[in-house]
Amino acid sequence: MLSLIELQCRPWLNGLELLEDLQRNKHTLSTGDKGTDSLLQGGFREGQLTELVGPSSSGKTQFCMQAAASVAENHLGRVLYLDTGNSFSARRIAQFICSSSDATLGQKVMSRISFHTVYDIYTMFDTLQGLEVTLRSQMNVNEYRLRLLVVDSISSLITPILGGSGSQGRALMVAIGYLLKKLAHEHSIAILVTNHTVGAGGEGGKTKPALGETWKSIPHVRLLQSRDHKNSNCTISILKHTSMPSGQTVKTMTRKENQQCL
Amino acid sequence: MGEEEARSWIRGDETAKQMLSRVLKDRAFMLLPPLHRVPLRAGNVVEITGASPSAKTQILIQAAISCILPKTWNGIHYGGLGKLVLFLDLDCRFDVLRLSQMLKHRLLQANRLGNGAWWQLEESNVKSCKAAQEKSKTVFDEELYVSCMKRFLYVRCYDSLELLSSLKTLHYRIRQQEACGSQVGVLMIDSIGAFHWTDRLSSSLALETHNRKSLSLTNVVETIVQELKKLLQVHSLVVLATKATIYEEKYPALENNRKFSSNDDYSGNAAIKAQQPLIREFMPSSWQVIF
């Protein structure tokens, strides 16, 4: 009887095997911006859930699109972009791709980015579970495997169901967080989600990330983005990271249309 | 005949001194930095609670390193316990890179202390650290690093069912490890309250199944507590569990109709901003009595 349970439950790994798996399967993906790469010591790590928090119009969607373009181009990986607020723009992504001068190559890169709109959390569950089944049933690892999953504004999916003292909303939030982490770890995908900020109660002027206290322990890495409207500079700082101290910041500039690639 | 039996029954098996020496040997005090001020003995369960970014997993990693390091190796004193660490990751956020960074740092530090006098290290801490580090770049023992990393066992669980199945097979695995000669020192559970919300939801949505017990929150926690108690009776290990607070800190002026079960030492003046935030207890009572 015990052996049956043993077959079901997960195997115990030792520290060395964990390290090997990390070095072999989980690479670092560049975010498309040199400053952020140096802040994160390389970029997004596959297998981790990165959250980008910022007030509205602070450049979160631009960051997401830049990251998607960079992964599709430099790392030869597929990108799945789940948009909840109709803010995706294919033209802007094309601007981020450096080799858009070469039409066929640019087209190939663009074809590696797939895009879905998701408007509520149940569709999200469906999409993610369908993705899990597809990933698990892929026998051969073709050269364009899925490397990055972007969910632009997961907070707009979750905030409508959170509320009151019932546990359904929070349970769904935790469930989707765990589903994302499981996808990330088992299939070596980097996941980027965005979140907005709300005012901290009673203090006036200070803001904190939305989605509450329970969500704080779900992402691996939390980044805070703020924008200085006078000179369109963005500042990204680390709120929380699994292996780096928080509080480090870096200033980035949004790329204009005709700027040269780095 | 009966008299003989009664006499042997009254006589007792061992004296108090013998019993004390046996217990102290089997269940000795463990001093794990950073918890070395807390005298832990095998059989103790420790819960570490705090709000989200408050270094709880960091404490666990540090304690794990003190546990997996050997006492001495190649003449250098490391001061560890040399026992296995079982890490049950319910949060699924453990970063093995952090563990390996800290282990390497500890090994380097101990190497420098072993080769040079310890007061040189003190001096270099006072003066610029960089210069001293560059001078004494000793290579740490690769073999020792590998053997330490092998003593760290890790499993992650994505929901309560997996957690329960891991706990039930834990006893068997510990027996397997002991057969290979290594002893288990600490069982660490990262974030015991991780499945709190999903279990609450499943208990409220439970269908009527007549034969099996449904997977509700109280059932799950009771089973976890039962399994832990069984483990603690049979093996001599310490359980360290972290718990993240899932209710936000509310200042006492705003909070009036909920029951508190934790300490709160506010001065009584609600206008003072620097007050201790209240930590609400959310685990069911069966967990709270295990300490």
XYZ file of C-alpha atoms in Angstrom:
553
model
C 0.000 0.000 0.000
C 2.833 2.264 0.924
C 4.586 1.632 -2.344
C 1.479 2.768 -4.187
C 1.506 6.061 -2.364
C 5.209 6.366 -3.004
C 4.692 6.088 -6.693
C 2.148 8.867 -6.530
C 4.021 11.378 -4.492
C 6.914 13.434 -5.666
C 10.479 12.196 -5.432
C 12.886 13.646 -2.925
C 15.806 15.454 -4.528
C 19.009 16.367 -2.826
C 20.703 19.716 -3.054
C 23.139 18.642 -5.730
C 20.420 17.382 -8.036
C 18.552 20.656 -7.604
C 21.626 22.610 -8.628
C 22.190 20.449 -11.651
C 18.621 20.887 -12.776
C 18.998 24.620 -12.326
C 22.128 24.853 -14.403
C 20.968 22.534 -17.104
C 17.371 23.541 -17.650
C 16.727 26.894 -16.179
C 18.484 29.608 -18.075
C 18.278 33.328 -17.659
C 16.307 35.255 -20.236
C 17.273 38.802 -21.055
C 14.555 41.360 -20.462
C 15.494 43.447 -23.477
C 16.859 46.289 -21.438
C 20.452 46.325 -20.271
C 19.742 48.163 -17.036
C 17.126 45.702 -15.870
C 19.335 42.817 -16.894
C 22.123 44.054 -14.700
C 19.693 44.646 -11.854
C 18.382 41.100 -12.045
C 21.809 39.571 -12.671
C 20.943 38.386 -16.117
C 17.210 38.812 -16.429
C 14.255 36.567 -15.808
C 15.040 33.125 -14.584
C 13.139 30.239 -16.120
C 11.166 28.494 -13.429
C 10.410 31.683 -11.529
C 7.355 33.866 -11.375
C 8.271 37.532 -11.702
C 5.798 40.222 -10.811
C 5.986 43.810 -11.985
C 4.077 46.270 -9.836
C 3.452 49.834 -10.751
C 0.849 52.571 -10.802
C -1.125 52.984 -13.963
C 0.686 54.277 -17.040
C 4.086 53.632 -15.572
C 5.206 51.558 -18.507
C 4.345 48.026 -17.423
C 2.852 46.998 -20.751
C 5.829 48.459 -22.585
C 8.111 46.422 -20.375
C 6.125 43.275 -21.095
C 6.199 43.809 -24.824
C 9.898 44.565 -24.762
C 10.552 41.376 -22.843
C 8.425 39.349 -25.264
C 10.280 40.772 -28.259
C 13.654 40.142 -26.669
C 12.934 36.522 -25.797
C 11.482 35.740 -29.205
C 14.449 37.256 -30.953
C 17.511 36.557 -28.827
C 16.645 33.311 -27.163
C 14.803 31.652 -30.013
C 11.905 30.798 -27.849
C 8.196 30.991 -28.149
C 6.271 33.529 -26.141
C 2.683 33.282 -25.034
C 1.142 36.639 -24.271
C -2.133 36.697 -22.349
C -3.715 40.106 -22.434
C -6.549 41.116 -20.168
C -6.975 44.724 -21.072
C -6.622 45.110 -24.831
C -3.299 46.831 -24.524
C -1.287 44.607 -26.801
C -0.009 46.159 -29.985
C 1.769 44.148 -32.621
C 3.236 47.243 -34.165
C 4.938 48.205 -30.941
C 6.445 44.763 -30.618
C 7.772 45.054 -34.139
C 9.497 48.253 -33.090
C 11.227 46.448 -30.273
C 12.615 43.812 -32.561
C 15.981 44.893 -33.811
C 16.069 42.926 -37.001
C 12.826 44.295 -38.333
C 14.757 45.757 -41.228
C 15.082 42.249 -42.586
C 11.479 41.467 -43.394
C 11.528 37.685 -43.426
C 13.499 37.378 -40.224
C 11.273 39.928 -38.565
C 8.256 37.919 -39.612
C 9.728 34.742 -38.226
C 10.369 36.377 -34.892
C 6.875 37.784 -34.771
C 5.421 34.381 -35.547
C 6.955 33.010 -32.370
C 4.796 35.222 -30.220
C 1.277 33.893 -29.698
C -1.391 36.025 -28.243
C -4.676 35.366 -26.427
C -7.162 37.622 -24.761
C -8.472 36.528 -21.405
C -11.159 38.485 -19.674
C -11.969 36.485 -16.580
C -10.287 34.077 -14.278
C -12.176 30.990 -15.388
C -11.007 31.436 -18.988
C -7.545 31.850 -17.541
C -7.795 28.524 -15.730
C -8.974 26.874 -18.943
C -6.154 28.366 -20.971
C -3.504 27.405 -18.435
C -4.754 23.885 -18.036
C -4.919 23.460 -21.786
C -1.371 24.739 -21.970
C -0.278 22.244 -19.333
C -1.765 19.356 -21.271
C -0.095 20.508 -24.499
C 3.266 20.920 -22.828
C 3.119 17.582 -21.134
C 2.169 15.718 -24.262
C 4.992 17.131 -26.340
C 7.290 14.220 -26.808
C 10.134 15.961 -28.578
C 11.551 19.257 -27.533
C 11.626 21.249 -30.728
C 13.928 24.186 -30.916
C 11.181 26.692 -30.355
C 9.905 25.676 -26.988
C 7.845 27.969 -24.872
C 10.138 30.113 -22.793
C 8.139 33.073 -21.625
C 4.549 33.479 -20.531
C 3.331 37.024 -20.008
C 0.089 37.837 -18.241
C -0.580 41.511 -18.615
C -2.420 42.541 -15.570
C -3.273 39.498 -13.564
C -4.693 41.903 -11.038
C -7.551 42.821 -13.351
C -8.537 39.154 -13.373
C -8.346 38.673 -9.652
C -9.545 41.963 -8.181
C -13.183 41.470 -9.239
C -13.438 38.220 -7.322
C -11.599 39.314 -4.208
C -13.814 41.012 -1.791
C -15.535 40.534 1.457
C -14.522 37.906 3.888
C -15.426 34.901 1.781
C -12.653 32.568 0.921
C -13.575 31.849 -2.680
C -11.739 34.787 -4.189
C -8.550 34.224 -2.286
C -8.676 30.495 -2.885
C -8.899 31.069 -6.625
C -6.024 33.532 -6.448
C -3.851 31.052 -4.582
C -4.872 28.276 -6.958
C -3.896 30.254 -10.014
C -0.637 31.291 -8.395
C 0.256 27.678 -7.724
C -0.739 26.616 -11.225
C 1.569 29.258 -12.655
C 4.434 28.215 -10.391
C 3.956 24.576 -11.278
C 4.007 25.378 -15.005
C 7.108 27.475 -14.522
C 9.030 24.863 -12.598
C 8.117 21.730 -14.466
C 8.414 23.076 -17.974
C 11.186 25.632 -17.395
C 9.195 28.675 -18.354
C 9.707 32.201 -17.083
C 6.470 33.857 -16.156
C 5.944 37.602 -15.999
C 2.785 39.075 -14.495
C 1.844 42.656 -13.866
C -0.006 44.110 -10.951
C -1.246 47.563 -10.111
C -1.000 49.559 -6.898
C -3.555 50.757 -4.408
C -3.339 53.360 -1.705
C -2.129 52.143 1.667
C -4.947 52.552 4.136
C -4.898 55.460 6.498
C -1.534 56.884 5.608
C -2.236 58.952 2.568
C 0.249 59.262 -0.263
C 1.860 55.885 0.068
C 0.915 53.122 -2.287
C 1.312 49.416 -2.027
C 0.821 46.586 -4.459
C -2.711 45.344 -4.961
C -3.991 41.825 -4.312
C -3.257 41.873 -0.622
C -1.180 39.994 1.850
C -1.775 36.475 0.579
C -0.465 37.305 -2.871
C 2.806 38.579 -1.389
C 4.097 35.096 -0.866
C 3.324 33.813 -4.349
C 5.753 35.466 -6.790
C 9.452 34.694 -6.598
C 10.577 38.140 -7.640
C 8.700 41.396 -7.192
C 9.741 44.536 -9.024
C 8.343 47.985 -8.538
C 8.220 50.317 -11.485
C 7.627 54.008 -11.197
C 7.726 56.673 -13.829
C 8.913 60.202 -13.666
C 6.546 62.008 -15.970
C 8.772 64.978 -16.564
C 11.481 63.182 -18.402
C 9.846 59.818 -19.176
C 12.375 57.869 -17.188
C 11.335 54.708 -15.458
C 12.818 53.445 -12.275
C 12.675 49.785 -11.458
C 13.462 48.626 -7.977
C 13.484 45.221 -6.381
C 10.823 44.675 -3.770
C 11.668 41.065 -3.174
C 13.970 38.490 -4.697
C 14.865 34.972 -3.747
C 18.594 35.522 -3.848
C 19.266 39.224 -3.838
C 18.680 41.977 -1.330
C 15.748 44.240 -1.982
C 15.992 47.941 -2.517
C 18.317 48.051 -5.484
C 17.132 50.306 -8.259
C 17.955 51.071 -11.820
C 16.798 53.787 -14.188
C 15.653 52.877 -17.652
C 14.476 54.850 -20.600
C 11.604 53.839 -22.783
C 12.655 53.261 -26.327
C 11.190 55.629 -28.840
C 10.170 54.599 -32.293
C 13.271 55.470 -34.208
C 15.900 54.668 -31.616
C 18.636 52.259 -32.453
C 18.724 48.951 -30.698
C 21.292 48.367 -27.978
C 5.916 -16.663 41.814
C 3.563 -13.723 41.887
C 5.657 -12.101 44.582
C 8.748 -12.257 42.425
C 6.951 -10.599 39.583
C 5.523 -7.888 41.783
C 8.926 -7.189 43.223
C 10.557 -6.801 39.806
C 7.729 -4.548 38.752
C 8.296 -2.236 41.666
C 12.052 -2.300 41.424
C 12.283 -0.159 38.311
C 14.343 -0.520 35.178
C 17.004 2.093 35.592
C 18.008 4.748 38.008
C 17.289 8.377 37.376
C 20.906 9.034 36.536
C 20.930 6.307 33.924
C 17.731 7.604 32.410
C 18.999 11.172 32.273
C 22.208 10.188 30.576
C 20.292 8.126 28.054
C 17.829 10.898 27.263
C 20.503 13.531 26.994
C 22.407 11.397 24.567
C 19.473 10.474 22.382
C 17.711 13.774 22.442
C 20.554 16.171 22.870
C 20.271 19.908 22.683
C 20.727 21.271 19.232
C 22.095 24.726 18.784
C 21.369 25.912 15.294
C 22.347 29.424 14.481
C 20.520 31.741 13.956
C 18.317 30.120 16.542
C 21.158 29.373 18.914
C 19.605 31.385 21.698
C 16.650 29.017 21.650
C 17.597 25.700 23.246
C 16.058 23.176 20.924
C 15.792 19.534 21.737
C 14.752 16.712 19.510
C 11.015 16.474 19.623
C 10.445 20.201 19.645
C 8.255 21.922 17.116
C 9.068 25.541 16.381
C 6.861 27.887 14.429
C 8.364 31.012 12.883
C 5.766 33.593 12.001
C 6.061 36.886 10.272
C 4.662 39.138 7.582
C 5.695 38.506 4.055
C 9.158 39.910 3.371
C 10.648 39.113 6.738
C 13.433 36.612 6.065
C 11.734 33.507 7.435
C 13.029 31.295 4.661
C 16.420 32.872 5.214
C 16.370 31.655 8.826
C 15.506 28.179 7.608
C 18.349 28.188 5.082
C 20.833 29.342 7.689
C 19.693 26.701 10.139
C 19.866 24.094 7.369
C 23.475 25.005 6.641
C 24.414 24.669 10.288
C 22.803 21.272 10.278
C 24.392 19.841 7.147
C 27.932 21.003 7.855
C 30.060 18.431 9.635
C 31.686 19.136 12.956
C 35.218 18.901 11.659
C 36.650 18.009 8.316
C 40.298 17.867 7.380
C 41.236 19.517 10.598
C 39.054 22.569 10.140
C 36.297 23.092 12.631
C 32.935 23.897 11.103
C 30.740 23.409 14.084
C 27.815 21.810 12.335
C 25.773 18.786 13.188
C 26.391 16.689 10.119
C 22.823 15.501 9.921
C 20.290 15.415 7.130
C 17.788 18.168 6.540
C 14.392 17.379 5.047
C 12.853 20.431 3.417
C 9.163 20.296 2.565
C 8.552 23.254 0.276
C 4.891 24.149 0.265
C 5.515 27.659 -0.952
C 7.439 26.407 -3.989
C 9.701 29.414 -3.899
C 12.903 27.905 -2.657
C 15.993 29.060 -4.490
C 18.784 26.534 -4.413
C 21.196 29.156 -5.665
C 20.801 31.027 -2.406
C 21.533 27.897 -0.413
C 24.647 27.163 -2.398
C 25.861 30.774 -2.148
C 25.529 30.739 1.620
C 27.138 27.345 1.956
C 30.132 28.436 -0.107
C 30.428 31.585 1.942
C 30.400 29.569 5.165
C 33.029 27.184 3.854
C 35.275 30.026 2.761
C 34.869 31.752 6.074
C 35.673 28.622 8.024
C 38.675 27.978 5.821
C 40.045 31.407 6.482
C 39.439 31.014 10.185
C 41.079 27.619 10.182
C 44.167 28.659 8.283
C 44.732 32.084 9.774
C 44.209 33.222 13.325
C 40.716 34.374 14.049
C 41.755 37.799 15.202
C 43.061 38.515 11.751
C 39.552 38.054 10.521
C 38.350 40.519 13.148
C 40.843 43.068 11.961
C 39.924 42.627 8.370
C 36.317 43.166 9.317
C 37.266 46.459 10.876
C 39.382 47.601 7.950
C 38.359 47.254 4.348
C 36.959 43.840 3.772
C 37.748 43.753 0.107
C 41.496 43.876 0.445
C 41.570 41.058 2.955
C 39.326 38.882 0.831
C 41.433 39.296 -2.243
C 44.594 38.407 -0.377
C 43.361 35.183 1.153
C 41.434 33.631 -1.669
C 41.458 30.083 -0.498
C 39.750 27.429 -2.489
C 37.195 25.613 -0.467
C 36.927 21.890 -0.348
C 34.870 20.749 -3.321
C 34.314 17.314 -1.885
C 32.985 18.724 1.327
C 30.636 21.021 -0.596
C 29.259 18.086 -2.544
C 28.756 15.961 0.531
C 26.976 18.812 2.281
C 24.643 19.462 -0.605
C 23.792 15.785 -0.674
C 22.628 16.005 2.906
C 19.918 18.475 1.971
C 16.780 16.686 0.812
C 14.021 18.624 -0.803
C 10.507 17.993 -2.042
C 7.836 20.409 -3.114
C 4.113 19.931 -2.780
C 1.563 21.762 -4.834
C -1.489 20.921 -2.775
C -2.648 19.291 0.420
C -2.980 15.815 -1.037
C 0.648 15.770 -2.068
C 1.618 17.095 1.330
C -0.247 14.333 3.097
C 1.189 11.636 0.872
C 4.702 12.973 1.441
C 4.194 12.971 5.186
C 2.885 9.445 5.223
C 5.850 8.096 3.317
C 8.323 10.185 5.289
C 8.806 7.594 8.002
C 9.753 4.967 5.457
C 12.203 7.291 3.760
C 13.858 8.230 7.027
C 14.318 4.535 7.745
C 15.904 4.133 4.317
C 18.308 6.980 4.998
C 19.201 5.644 8.411
C 20.023 2.333 6.822
C 22.585 4.195 4.719
C 24.104 5.573 7.864
C 22.956 9.178 7.951
C 20.689 10.584 10.604
C 17.975 13.129 10.157
C 18.343 16.299 12.183
C 15.641 18.732 11.143
C 12.385 18.644 9.238
C 11.604 22.023 7.748
C 8.223 23.011 6.418
C 8.171 26.230 4.473
C 4.909 28.019 4.975
C 2.541 25.688 6.729
C -0.380 27.961 5.946
C 0.129 27.769 2.210
C -2.977 25.760 1.403
C -5.176 27.484 3.915
C -7.467 29.192 1.431
C -7.789 26.330 -1.002
C -8.612 23.942 1.831
C -11.178 26.318 3.211
C -12.788 26.521 -0.174
C -12.859 22.772 -0.597
C -14.377 22.311 2.832
C -17.185 24.681 2.023
C -17.811 23.040 -1.320
C -17.515 19.463 -0.080
C -19.900 16.996 -1.626
C -21.651 14.420 0.421
C -19.535 11.301 0.206
C -20.678 8.813 2.726
C -17.686 6.593 3.108
C -14.648 8.801 2.912
C -13.821 11.760 5.056
C -13.883 14.893 2.953
C -10.748 16.952 2.592
C -11.653 19.907 4.745
C -9.315 22.319 6.443
C -9.649 20.862 9.943
C -9.240 17.328 8.652
C -6.095 18.162 6.763
C -4.496 19.993 9.652
C -5.432 17.248 12.082
C -3.864 14.631 9.862
C -0.723 16.717 9.478
C -0.486 17.082 13.255
C -1.042 13.359 13.763
C 1.671 12.405 11.291
C 4.108 14.866 12.812
C 3.462 13.521 16.287
C 4.051 9.975 15.109
C 7.301 11.023 13.451
C 8.489 12.888 16.520
C 7.865 9.897 18.731
C 9.852 7.530 16.609
C 12.706 9.675 15.355
C 14.638 12.307 17.154
C 14.277 15.384 15.046
C 13.251 18.984 15.361
C 10.465 20.460 13.276
C 10.821 24.040 12.078
C 7.786 25.501 10.360
C 7.352 28.972 8.927
C 4.058 30.647 8.603
C 3.259 33.799 6.687
C 0.597 36.071 8.028
C -2.250 36.253 5.597
C -4.267 38.946 7.197
C -3.012 42.445 6.859
C -1.717 44.406 9.773
C -4.459 46.566 11.094
C -3.883 49.238 13.633
C -5.964 48.739 16.770
C -8.059 51.857 16.232
C -9.624 50.405 13.113
C -9.979 46.865 14.315
C -12.756 46.368 16.781
C -14.939 43.391 16.120
C -12.519 40.543 15.507
C -11.026 38.330 18.142
C -7.320 38.501 18.818
C -5.228 35.626 19.975
C -1.744 37.038 19.740
C 0.222 39.527 21.710
C -0.476 43.182 21.263
C 1.404 45.747 23.192
C 0.177 49.062 22.077
C 0.302 51.929 24.425
C -3.377 52.651 24.285
C -3.102 55.823 22.288
C -4.368 55.082 18.830
C -2.815 58.181 17.332
C 0.722 56.933 17.857
C 1.966 55.593 14.561
C 4.745 53.320 15.756
C 2.656 50.478 17.089
C 3.200 46.778 16.969
C 1.100 45.285 14.217
C -1.238 42.585 15.338
C -0.750 39.117 13.977
C -3.939 37.163 13.636
C -3.858 33.467 14.203
C -5.547 31.608 11.396
C -4.481 28.036 11.826
C -7.029 25.768 13.407
C -6.631 24.903 17.033
C -5.242 21.446 16.379
C -2.086 23.057 15.019
C -1.816 25.507 17.864
C -1.611 22.811 20.525
C 1.317 21.001 18.982
C 3.834 23.355 20.576
